């Protein structure tokens, strides 16, 4: 790495050197799913790169993905009988919303474990360890021969890795079901079997997976938001999946977050659960499966972020859900896609950034010898809005064509899309902007919540969250009466 590279040179950017505008990016997403061109006449995108300190078009990714979800909501409203309304998204506001910033009772929480982060290995390579969940942290420490108690320090981990190969440790961790990735360059990822497996795929897919009669959307009422009376089951955790459900809730859907009583969550659940009901269902038990099936029978959208194949084992894979609820829109999120040798691997935004080349490329642009992350978890947030976009596209198709539909998004595909948006020559010189003017404070079941208000603006049906975020299991496992 060493000194900063010139991002204006072909060497710096390779195939990514031609940057796209946010409108270009949005139009490509919109036309890629055969949405009507006339809807593009009502979208207004303001702001320009750079908005955050990055050599990548993170503001463009935030704005375009959010605009796609919001414009799809406006299109649903139009299908329900409303006139087309204007939708606007400001780039800086969208990027601020993708920071996952929030406080509870005035306190900003630290969601990162001290062991989480990057480490240099004995072969000169780097690995990133995700340790924010205790079982992932303790598993990685045990694999390294380190104690798992509070006395363990980063220095102990560094010493243990000083005799390891980065790629070998990545493989050992994957075999143990842990979350560790080695840092790669873009070129190395492009030649990797998993990079090759997803190379020809679109950023998201919406496919018909079964037959069902159309279910016409309820007629609109003038004061209602676009997704009023649309029921969404949200079986996701961490950030990307919850962002999808949060967006659908902002556009009026009844979103029910379904958590296992035995799985941990991270503190961001207070922020990503705005607008949602929250229930417990243990799918390892007959009672939990029956409760979920009963909810499913009147749902429109089913969103899940488990590893490929995990829900099939308990009877809620795509085909299972389509049999229980013909006409369902099933949305799947994965780390690395549903095909290729890494399809079953666990992964989070920070790890996918490391594996797919972003940490190396950002460090190279900054002239740093240490892996450099993007300024926010944009792969998570953009994936969440792409999921919401695809879900609404499929909902519209179901209403007009019938069928059951499967929407698939992966963090690795979103990473590939972010690369396609090009580089920002002076992006790393941009200071991190203040966030205070974008915040709103509301009561929640976790305390007084201060977080970024939604960036998508609608001229006729303002987006908002009418339900406060509440802890898992707060609500009964029944839909509210509308």
Short mmCIF file of C-alpha atoms in Angstrom, two decimals:
data_model
loop_
_atom_site.label_atom_id
_atom_site.label_comp_id
_atom_site.label_asym_id
_atom_site.label_seq_id
_atom_site.Cartn_x
_atom_site.Cartn_y
_atom_site.Cartn_z
CA UNK A 1 0.00 0.00 0.00
CA UNK A 2 2.21 2.89 1.17
CA UNK A 3 1.23 6.19 -0.45
CA UNK A 4 -2.24 7.14 -1.71
CA UNK A 5 -3.03 6.15 -5.28
CA UNK A 6 -4.50 8.51 -7.85
CA UNK A 7 -8.12 7.50 -8.18
CA UNK A 8 -8.33 9.30 -11.51
CA UNK A 9 -5.94 6.85 -13.12
CA UNK A 10 -7.09 3.69 -14.92
CA UNK A 11 -4.76 1.67 -12.65
CA UNK A 12 -6.59 2.84 -9.55
CA UNK A 13 -10.04 1.98 -10.75
CA UNK A 14 -9.73 -0.65 -13.44
CA UNK A 15 -13.23 -1.57 -14.63
CA UNK A 16 -14.76 0.67 -11.93
CA UNK A 17 -13.29 3.98 -13.04
CA UNK A 18 -16.43 5.39 -14.71
CA UNK A 19 -18.67 6.66 -11.91
CA UNK A 20 -22.45 6.61 -12.16
CA UNK A 21 -24.87 9.23 -10.92
CA UNK A 22 -27.50 8.21 -8.40
CA UNK A 23 -30.17 8.62 -11.08
CA UNK A 24 -28.23 6.29 -13.38
CA UNK A 25 -27.98 3.75 -10.57
CA UNK A 26 -31.68 4.05 -9.68
CA UNK A 27 -32.79 3.81 -13.29
CA UNK A 28 -30.71 0.67 -13.78
CA UNK A 29 -32.31 -0.95 -10.72
CA UNK A 30 -35.80 0.18 -11.79
CA UNK A 31 -35.52 -0.99 -15.38
CA UNK A 32 -33.73 -4.16 -14.30
CA UNK A 33 -37.00 -5.31 -12.70
CA UNK A 34 -39.15 -3.99 -15.55
CA UNK A 35 -40.81 -1.25 -13.55
CA UNK A 36 -42.66 1.47 -15.51
CA UNK A 37 -40.46 4.23 -16.91
CA UNK A 38 -43.07 6.92 -16.23
CA UNK A 39 -42.52 6.48 -12.48
CA UNK A 40 -39.00 7.87 -12.94
CA UNK A 41 -40.57 11.22 -13.80
CA UNK A 42 -41.70 11.73 -10.19
CA UNK A 43 -38.41 11.02 -8.40
CA UNK A 44 -36.17 13.85 -7.21
CA UNK A 45 -32.61 13.06 -6.11
CA UNK A 46 -30.63 15.90 -4.52
CA UNK A 47 -27.03 16.14 -3.37
CA UNK A 48 -23.78 14.84 -4.85
CA UNK A 49 -20.67 12.91 -3.92
CA UNK A 50 -18.73 13.04 -1.74
CA UNK A 51 -20.90 13.11 1.36
CA UNK A 52 -18.82 10.77 3.55
CA UNK A 53 -15.05 10.17 3.70
CA UNK A 54 -14.65 7.29 1.25
CA UNK A 55 -13.17 6.65 -2.17
CA UNK A 56 -16.34 4.70 -2.97
CA UNK A 57 -19.73 6.10 -3.95
CA UNK A 58 -21.34 5.22 -0.63
CA UNK A 59 -23.71 8.20 -0.80
CA UNK A 60 -24.88 7.14 -4.25
CA UNK A 61 -25.49 3.59 -3.00
CA UNK A 62 -27.48 4.83 -0.01
CA UNK A 63 -29.56 7.26 -2.07
CA UNK A 64 -30.25 4.97 -5.04
CA UNK A 65 -31.20 1.92 -2.97
CA UNK A 66 -33.47 3.93 -0.68
CA UNK A 67 -35.02 5.74 -3.64
CA UNK A 68 -35.77 2.40 -5.30
CA UNK A 69 -37.64 1.21 -2.20
CA UNK A 70 -39.52 4.50 -1.78
CA UNK A 71 -40.44 4.78 -5.46
CA UNK A 72 -41.74 1.19 -5.39
CA UNK A 73 -43.95 2.15 -2.44
CA UNK A 74 -45.30 5.10 -4.42
CA UNK A 75 -45.98 2.73 -7.32
CA UNK A 76 -47.94 0.42 -4.99
CA UNK A 77 -49.98 3.44 -3.92
CA UNK A 78 -50.63 4.22 -7.59
CA UNK A 79 -51.73 0.61 -8.22
CA UNK A 80 -54.18 0.96 -5.34
CA UNK A 81 -55.83 3.89 -7.12
CA UNK A 82 -53.82 6.90 -6.04
CA UNK A 83 -52.32 9.41 -8.43
CA UNK A 84 -48.56 9.30 -8.88
CA UNK A 85 -46.91 11.36 -6.17
CA UNK A 86 -43.47 12.94 -6.01
CA UNK A 87 -40.75 11.15 -4.10
CA UNK A 88 -37.51 12.86 -3.09
CA UNK A 89 -34.35 11.56 -1.41
CA UNK A 90 -31.38 13.69 -0.38
CA UNK A 91 -28.02 11.95 -0.65
CA UNK A 92 -26.52 13.21 2.60
CA UNK A 93 -29.68 12.44 4.55
CA UNK A 94 -29.80 8.91 3.08
CA UNK A 95 -26.15 8.35 3.99
CA UNK A 96 -26.76 9.60 7.53
CA UNK A 97 -29.61 7.12 7.90
CA UNK A 98 -27.19 4.36 6.93
CA UNK A 99 -24.87 5.09 9.87
CA UNK A 100 -27.00 3.15 12.36
CA UNK A 101 -26.54 6.06 14.77
CA UNK A 102 -28.83 6.18 17.79
CA UNK A 103 -28.89 6.97 21.49
CA UNK A 104 -31.05 5.62 24.30
CA UNK A 105 -31.84 8.08 27.06
CA UNK A 106 -29.07 10.28 25.67
CA UNK A 107 -26.37 7.56 25.74
CA UNK A 108 -24.68 6.27 22.56
CA UNK A 109 -24.08 2.55 23.03
CA UNK A 110 -20.88 0.75 22.00
CA UNK A 111 -22.05 -2.31 20.06
CA UNK A 112 -18.55 -3.71 19.31
CA UNK A 113 -16.73 -6.32 21.38
CA UNK A 114 -13.07 -5.50 22.11
CA UNK A 115 -11.92 -8.59 20.17
CA UNK A 116 -13.80 -7.60 17.01
CA UNK A 117 -11.53 -6.17 14.30
CA UNK A 118 -8.60 -6.83 11.97
CA UNK A 119 -5.36 -8.62 12.78
CA UNK A 120 -2.15 -9.21 10.87
CA UNK A 121 -1.18 -12.87 10.54
CA UNK A 122 2.22 -14.51 10.44
CA UNK A 123 2.22 -14.74 6.62
CA UNK A 124 1.66 -10.98 6.27
CA UNK A 125 -2.02 -11.33 5.46
CA UNK A 126 -4.89 -9.88 7.45
CA UNK A 127 -8.04 -11.38 8.94
CA UNK A 128 -11.14 -9.78 10.37
CA UNK A 129 -12.78 -11.45 13.36
CA UNK A 130 -16.43 -10.74 14.22
CA UNK A 131 -16.88 -11.19 17.98
CA UNK A 132 -19.97 -9.13 18.80
CA UNK A 133 -21.88 -12.30 19.70
CA UNK A 134 -20.43 -14.21 22.64
CA UNK A 135 -20.56 -17.61 20.92
CA UNK A 136 -18.69 -16.27 17.87
CA UNK A 137 -16.09 -14.58 20.08
CA UNK A 138 -15.54 -17.59 22.30
CA UNK A 139 -15.36 -19.93 19.32
CA UNK A 140 -12.69 -17.83 17.59
CA UNK A 141 -10.68 -17.53 20.81
CA UNK A 142 -10.87 -21.27 21.43
CA UNK A 143 -9.71 -21.94 17.86
CA UNK A 144 -6.68 -19.74 18.57
CA UNK A 145 -5.97 -21.40 21.91
CA UNK A 146 -6.79 -18.20 23.81
CA UNK A 147 -8.79 -18.09 27.05
CA UNK A 148 -12.43 -17.07 26.61
CA UNK A 149 -12.78 -15.00 29.77
CA UNK A 150 -12.76 -11.22 30.17
CA UNK A 151 -8.99 -11.26 30.73
CA UNK A 152 -8.38 -12.02 27.03
CA UNK A 153 -6.88 -9.04 25.21
CA UNK A 154 -6.32 -8.10 21.60
CA UNK A 155 -2.59 -8.57 22.23
CA UNK A 156 -3.20 -12.24 23.04
CA UNK A 157 -5.09 -12.66 19.78
CA UNK A 158 -2.31 -10.89 17.85
CA UNK A 159 0.30 -13.25 19.32
CA UNK A 160 -1.80 -16.30 18.47
CA UNK A 161 -2.27 -15.14 14.88
CA UNK A 162 1.43 -14.28 14.44
CA UNK A 163 2.06 -17.95 13.65
CA UNK A 164 -0.99 -18.45 11.44
CA UNK A 165 -1.75 -18.06 7.76
CA UNK A 166 -4.66 -15.71 7.06
CA UNK A 167 -6.33 -18.02 4.55
CA UNK A 168 -5.79 -21.11 6.73
CA UNK A 169 -7.38 -19.44 9.75
CA UNK A 170 -10.30 -18.24 7.62
CA UNK A 171 -10.92 -21.80 6.44
CA UNK A 172 -10.60 -23.29 9.94
CA UNK A 173 -13.04 -20.73 11.30
CA UNK A 174 -15.54 -21.42 8.50
CA UNK A 175 -15.39 -25.16 9.18
CA UNK A 176 -16.15 -24.40 12.83
CA UNK A 177 -19.17 -22.25 11.87
CA UNK A 178 -17.47 -19.02 12.96
CA UNK A 179 -17.29 -15.61 11.27
CA UNK A 180 -13.77 -14.74 10.15
CA UNK A 181 -12.58 -13.57 6.72
CA UNK A 182 -9.18 -12.95 5.21
CA UNK A 183 -8.57 -9.67 3.42
CA UNK A 184 -8.42 -9.94 -0.36
CA UNK A 185 -7.83 -7.52 -3.17
CA UNK A 186 -10.55 -6.96 -5.76
CA UNK A 187 -8.55 -9.04 -8.22
CA UNK A 188 -8.19 -11.90 -5.75
CA UNK A 189 -11.92 -11.86 -5.01
CA UNK A 190 -12.80 -11.76 -8.71
CA UNK A 191 -10.72 -14.92 -9.23
CA UNK A 192 -12.04 -16.64 -6.11
CA UNK A 193 -14.58 -19.45 -6.77
CA UNK A 194 -17.28 -17.56 -4.85
CA UNK A 195 -16.54 -14.33 -6.68
CA UNK A 196 -16.85 -16.23 -9.95
CA UNK A 197 -20.09 -17.91 -8.81
CA UNK A 198 -21.89 -14.57 -8.39
CA UNK A 199 -20.11 -12.62 -11.13
CA UNK A 200 -22.85 -12.94 -13.73
CA UNK A 201 -25.79 -12.46 -11.39
CA UNK A 202 -27.89 -9.28 -11.11
CA UNK A 203 -27.82 -7.21 -7.93
CA UNK A 204 -31.12 -8.80 -6.85
CA UNK A 205 -33.48 -11.36 -8.35
CA UNK A 206 -37.27 -11.55 -8.32
CA UNK A 207 -38.53 -14.91 -9.60
CA UNK A 208 -41.89 -16.65 -9.71
CA UNK A 209 -41.70 -19.85 -7.65
CA UNK A 210 -45.27 -21.15 -7.71
CA UNK A 211 -48.83 -20.69 -8.88
CA UNK A 212 -51.47 -18.70 -7.02
CA UNK A 213 -54.41 -16.50 -7.89
CA UNK A 214 -53.81 -12.75 -7.83
CA UNK A 215 -54.72 -11.02 -4.59
CA UNK A 216 -55.78 -7.51 -5.55
CA UNK A 217 -54.34 -4.81 -3.34
CA UNK A 218 -56.84 -3.11 -1.02
CA UNK A 219 -58.18 0.14 -2.43
CA UNK A 220 -56.39 3.19 -1.12
CA UNK A 221 -57.82 5.82 1.14
CA UNK A 222 -56.49 9.32 0.69
CA UNK A 223 -54.90 9.61 4.12
CA UNK A 224 -53.31 6.12 4.11
CA UNK A 225 -49.69 5.29 3.44
CA UNK A 226 -48.91 3.06 0.41
CA UNK A 227 -48.60 -0.27 2.27
CA UNK A 228 -51.54 0.08 4.65
CA UNK A 229 -53.01 -3.37 5.49
CA UNK A 230 -50.00 -5.19 3.99
CA UNK A 231 -48.69 -7.74 6.50
CA UNK A 232 -44.99 -8.53 6.72
CA UNK A 233 -43.30 -11.27 8.76
CA UNK A 234 -39.75 -10.18 9.55
CA UNK A 235 -37.49 -13.11 10.55
CA UNK A 236 -34.23 -11.18 10.51
CA UNK A 237 -31.58 -9.89 12.91
CA UNK A 238 -28.54 -7.55 12.89
CA UNK A 239 -28.95 -4.77 10.24
CA UNK A 240 -29.75 -5.55 6.59
CA UNK A 241 -32.94 -7.55 7.09
CA UNK A 242 -34.25 -5.31 9.88
CA UNK A 243 -33.67 -2.25 7.65
CA UNK A 244 -35.92 -3.87 5.05
CA UNK A 245 -38.72 -4.35 7.57
CA UNK A 246 -38.21 -0.87 9.00
CA UNK A 247 -38.60 0.68 5.53
CA UNK A 248 -41.78 -1.28 4.82
CA UNK A 249 -43.14 -0.16 8.19
CA UNK A 250 -42.35 3.47 7.32
CA UNK A 251 -44.43 3.05 4.16
CA UNK A 252 -47.42 1.77 6.16
CA UNK A 253 -47.08 -2.02 6.39
CA UNK A 254 -47.91 -4.01 9.52
CA UNK A 255 -44.47 -5.49 10.17
CA UNK A 256 -44.10 -8.22 12.79
CA UNK A 257 -40.56 -8.99 13.93
CA UNK A 258 -40.33 -12.68 14.84
CA UNK A 259 -37.41 -13.53 17.14
CA UNK A 260 -36.33 -16.81 18.65
CA UNK A 261 -36.32 -16.52 22.45
CA UNK A 262 -32.93 -18.30 22.43
CA UNK A 263 -30.97 -16.24 19.87
CA UNK A 264 -29.08 -13.08 20.84
CA UNK A 265 -29.64 -9.65 19.32
CA UNK A 266 -27.47 -6.57 19.16
CA UNK A 267 -28.34 -3.17 20.59
CA UNK A 268 -29.25 -1.75 17.16
CA UNK A 269 -32.56 -3.63 17.47
CA UNK A 270 -33.85 -0.56 19.32
CA UNK A 271 -33.30 1.57 16.20
CA UNK A 272 -34.17 -0.93 13.47
CA UNK A 273 -37.42 -2.02 15.17
CA UNK A 274 -39.12 1.34 14.73
CA UNK A 275 -42.65 0.81 13.43
CA UNK A 276 -42.72 -2.94 14.16
CA UNK A 277 -44.63 -5.34 16.34
CA UNK A 278 -42.26 -7.80 18.07
CA UNK A 279 -43.03 -11.40 19.02
CA UNK A 280 -41.26 -14.58 20.10
CA UNK A 281 -41.61 -17.91 18.28
CA UNK A 282 -39.27 -20.83 18.88
CA UNK A 283 -39.20 -22.70 15.57
CA UNK A 284 -37.46 -25.65 17.24
CA UNK A 285 -40.78 -26.41 18.96
CA UNK A 286 -44.14 -27.48 17.56
CA UNK A 287 -45.86 -24.57 19.32
CA UNK A 288 -43.50 -22.05 17.70
CA UNK A 289 -43.96 -23.52 14.23
CA UNK A 290 -47.74 -23.55 14.62
CA UNK A 291 -47.73 -19.93 15.78
CA UNK A 292 -45.66 -18.85 12.77
CA UNK A 293 -47.82 -20.85 10.33
CA UNK A 294 -50.94 -19.20 11.74
CA UNK A 295 -49.43 -15.74 11.23
CA UNK A 296 -48.29 -16.72 7.75
CA UNK A 297 -51.77 -17.62 6.53
CA UNK A 298 -52.75 -13.96 6.30
CA UNK A 299 -49.31 -12.46 5.51
CA UNK A 300 -48.30 -10.87 2.23
CA UNK A 301 -44.50 -10.77 2.63
CA UNK A 302 -42.11 -13.12 4.47
CA UNK A 303 -38.58 -11.78 5.03
CA UNK A 304 -35.79 -13.99 6.35
CA UNK A 305 -32.05 -13.62 6.85
CA UNK A 306 -31.01 -17.12 7.91
CA UNK A 307 -28.27 -19.03 6.12
CA UNK A 308 -29.45 -20.74 2.89
CA UNK A 309 -31.26 -23.94 3.84
CA UNK A 310 -31.67 -23.16 7.54
CA UNK A 311 -35.41 -22.50 7.45
CA UNK A 312 -36.07 -25.51 5.22
CA UNK A 313 -35.00 -27.68 8.16
CA UNK A 314 -37.91 -26.38 10.25
CA UNK A 315 -40.49 -26.29 7.46
CA UNK A 316 -40.33 -22.63 6.38
CA UNK A 317 -38.23 -22.67 3.22
CA UNK A 318 -39.55 -20.85 0.14
CA UNK A 319 -41.59 -23.77 -1.22
CA UNK A 320 -42.89 -24.65 2.25
CA UNK A 321 -44.10 -21.10 2.81
CA UNK A 322 -45.68 -20.95 -0.66
CA UNK A 323 -47.65 -24.12 0.13
CA UNK A 324 -48.90 -22.70 3.43
CA UNK A 325 -49.66 -19.29 1.92
CA UNK A 326 -50.05 -19.38 -1.89
CA UNK A 327 -49.28 -15.96 -3.31
CA UNK A 328 -46.63 -15.12 -0.71
CA UNK A 329 -43.67 -12.86 -1.46
CA UNK A 330 -40.65 -14.61 0.12
CA UNK A 331 -37.53 -12.45 0.59
CA UNK A 332 -34.17 -14.15 1.29
CA UNK A 333 -31.00 -12.42 2.46
CA UNK A 334 -27.63 -14.18 2.50
CA UNK A 335 -24.02 -13.13 2.96
CA UNK A 336 -22.48 -14.57 -0.20
CA UNK A 337 -25.41 -15.69 -2.38
CA UNK A 338 -27.23 -19.00 -2.66
CA UNK A 339 -24.81 -20.73 -5.03
CA UNK A 340 -21.06 -21.35 -4.99
CA UNK A 341 -18.74 -22.83 -2.35
CA UNK A 342 -19.46 -20.07 0.19
CA UNK A 343 -23.25 -20.19 -0.10
CA UNK A 344 -23.60 -21.68 3.39
CA UNK A 345 -21.11 -19.33 5.10
CA UNK A 346 -22.16 -16.90 7.75
CA UNK A 347 -21.18 -13.32 7.17
CA UNK A 348 -21.76 -9.72 8.19
CA UNK A 349 -21.18 -6.42 6.37
CA UNK A 350 -17.70 -5.84 7.81
CA UNK A 351 -16.56 -9.35 6.88
CA UNK A 352 -17.93 -9.15 3.35
CA UNK A 353 -16.14 -5.80 2.90
CA UNK A 354 -12.90 -7.53 3.92
CA UNK A 355 -13.38 -10.65 1.81
CA UNK A 356 -14.47 -8.90 -1.38
CA UNK A 357 -11.68 -6.32 -1.58
CA UNK A 358 -13.10 -3.09 -0.16
CA UNK A 359 -10.87 -2.88 2.92
CA UNK A 360 -7.78 -3.29 0.75
CA UNK A 361 -8.93 -0.83 -1.91
CA UNK A 362 -9.94 1.83 0.61
CA UNK A 363 -6.60 1.45 2.42
CA UNK A 364 -4.75 1.68 -0.89
CA UNK A 365 -6.58 4.89 -1.73
CA UNK A 366 -5.67 6.32 1.69
CA UNK A 367 -2.04 5.22 1.49
CA UNK A 368 -2.49 3.06 4.58
CA UNK A 369 -0.80 -0.24 5.35
CA UNK A 370 -3.74 -1.31 7.49
CA UNK A 371 -7.14 -2.51 6.18
CA UNK A 372 -9.55 0.43 6.06
CA UNK A 373 -13.32 -0.08 6.39
CA UNK A 374 -15.97 1.97 4.63
CA UNK A 375 -17.35 4.81 6.78
CA UNK A 376 -20.61 3.00 7.46
CA UNK A 377 -22.06 -0.47 6.92
CA UNK A 378 -23.36 0.43 3.50
CA UNK A 379 -23.58 -3.18 2.29
CA UNK A 380 -26.07 -3.90 5.08
CA UNK A 381 -28.16 -0.79 4.59
CA UNK A 382 -28.21 -0.85 0.79
CA UNK A 383 -29.09 -4.56 0.89
CA UNK A 384 -31.97 -3.78 3.25
CA UNK A 385 -33.43 -1.18 0.89
CA UNK A 386 -32.89 -3.47 -2.10
CA UNK A 387 -34.82 -6.17 -0.24
CA UNK A 388 -37.66 -3.71 0.39
CA UNK A 389 -37.56 -2.69 -3.28
CA UNK A 390 -37.71 -6.29 -4.51
CA UNK A 391 -40.46 -7.19 -2.04
CA UNK A 392 -42.69 -4.41 -3.32
CA UNK A 393 -41.97 -5.21 -6.97
CA UNK A 394 -43.01 -8.81 -6.29
CA UNK A 395 -46.08 -7.63 -4.35
CA UNK A 396 -47.17 -5.61 -7.38
CA UNK A 397 -46.61 -8.57 -9.69
CA UNK A 398 -48.58 -10.87 -7.41
CA UNK A 399 -51.49 -8.44 -7.39
CA UNK A 400 -51.59 -8.19 -11.17
CA UNK A 401 -50.25 -11.55 -12.39
CA UNK A 402 -50.72 -13.94 -9.48
CA UNK A 403 -48.12 -16.46 -8.41
CA UNK A 404 -45.84 -16.85 -5.41
CA UNK A 405 -42.54 -14.96 -5.63
CA UNK A 406 -38.99 -15.26 -4.33
CA UNK A 407 -36.75 -12.19 -3.90
CA UNK A 408 -33.05 -12.85 -3.28
CA UNK A 409 -30.40 -10.37 -2.12
CA UNK A 410 -26.88 -11.00 -0.84
CA UNK A 411 -24.32 -8.72 0.75
CA UNK A 412 -21.72 -9.92 -1.75
CA UNK A 413 -23.92 -8.98 -4.70
CA UNK A 414 -24.57 -5.58 -3.15
CA UNK A 415 -20.79 -5.22 -2.81
CA UNK A 416 -20.39 -5.93 -6.50
CA UNK A 417 -23.07 -3.33 -7.26
CA UNK A 418 -21.28 -0.75 -5.09
CA UNK A 419 -18.09 -1.35 -7.08
CA UNK A 420 -20.01 -0.75 -10.31
CA UNK A 421 -20.95 2.74 -9.11
CA UNK A 422 -17.32 3.84 -9.51
CA UNK A 423 -14.85 5.71 -7.30
CA UNK A 424 -14.85 9.22 -5.83
CA UNK A 425 -11.53 10.92 -6.54
CA UNK A 426 -11.50 13.26 -3.54
CA UNK A 427 -13.84 11.26 -1.36
CA UNK A 428 -11.37 10.54 1.44
CA UNK A 429 -10.83 14.28 1.92
CA UNK A 430 -14.49 14.74 2.84
CA UNK A 431 -14.97 15.18 6.61
CA UNK A 432 -17.60 13.11 8.39
CA UNK A 433 -20.57 15.51 8.50
CA UNK A 434 -22.53 16.30 11.67
CA UNK A 435 -25.69 14.27 12.17
CA UNK A 436 -27.67 16.35 14.66
CA UNK A 437 -30.01 18.06 12.20
CA UNK A 438 -31.29 14.69 10.92
CA UNK A 439 -32.30 13.28 14.30
CA UNK A 440 -35.69 12.81 15.93
CA UNK A 441 -36.48 11.66 19.46
CA UNK A 442 -39.36 9.33 20.29
CA UNK A 443 -40.33 7.08 23.20
CA UNK A 444 -39.57 3.38 22.81
CA UNK A 445 -39.66 0.18 24.81
CA UNK A 446 -35.90 0.51 25.25
CA UNK A 447 -35.91 4.09 26.55
CA UNK A 448 -36.01 7.52 24.93
CA UNK A 449 -34.76 6.80 21.40
CA UNK A 450 -32.94 9.40 19.30
CA UNK A 451 -32.21 8.30 15.72
CA UNK A 452 -32.21 9.54 12.13
CA UNK A 453 -35.65 10.23 10.67
CA UNK A 454 -36.42 8.59 7.33
CA UNK A 455 -34.80 10.30 4.35
CA UNK A 456 -37.38 9.43 1.68
CA UNK A 457 -39.99 12.19 1.33
CA UNK A 458 -43.44 11.60 -0.23
CA UNK A 459 -45.55 14.50 -1.45
CA UNK A 460 -48.91 12.93 -0.51
CA UNK A 461 -48.29 10.08 1.97
CA UNK A 462 -45.42 11.05 4.31
CA UNK A 463 -43.33 8.12 5.53
CA UNK A 464 -43.39 7.66 9.30
CA UNK A 465 -43.24 5.05 12.04
CA UNK A 466 -46.47 4.91 14.04
CA UNK A 467 -45.40 2.11 16.39
CA UNK A 468 -42.51 2.58 18.82
CA UNK A 469 -39.72 0.00 18.81
CA UNK A 470 -40.21 -2.54 21.59
CA UNK A 471 -38.14 -5.44 22.98
CA UNK A 472 -38.53 -8.93 21.46
CA UNK A 473 -41.59 -10.77 22.69
CA UNK A 474 -43.53 -7.65 23.69
CA UNK A 475 -46.54 -8.39 21.49
CA UNK A 476 -48.81 -11.47 21.22
CA UNK A 477 -48.43 -13.71 18.15
CA UNK A 478 -51.59 -12.42 16.47
CA UNK A 479 -52.05 -9.76 13.81
CA UNK A 480 -53.72 -6.54 14.93
CA UNK A 481 -57.29 -6.04 13.78
CA UNK A 482 -57.44 -3.45 11.00
#
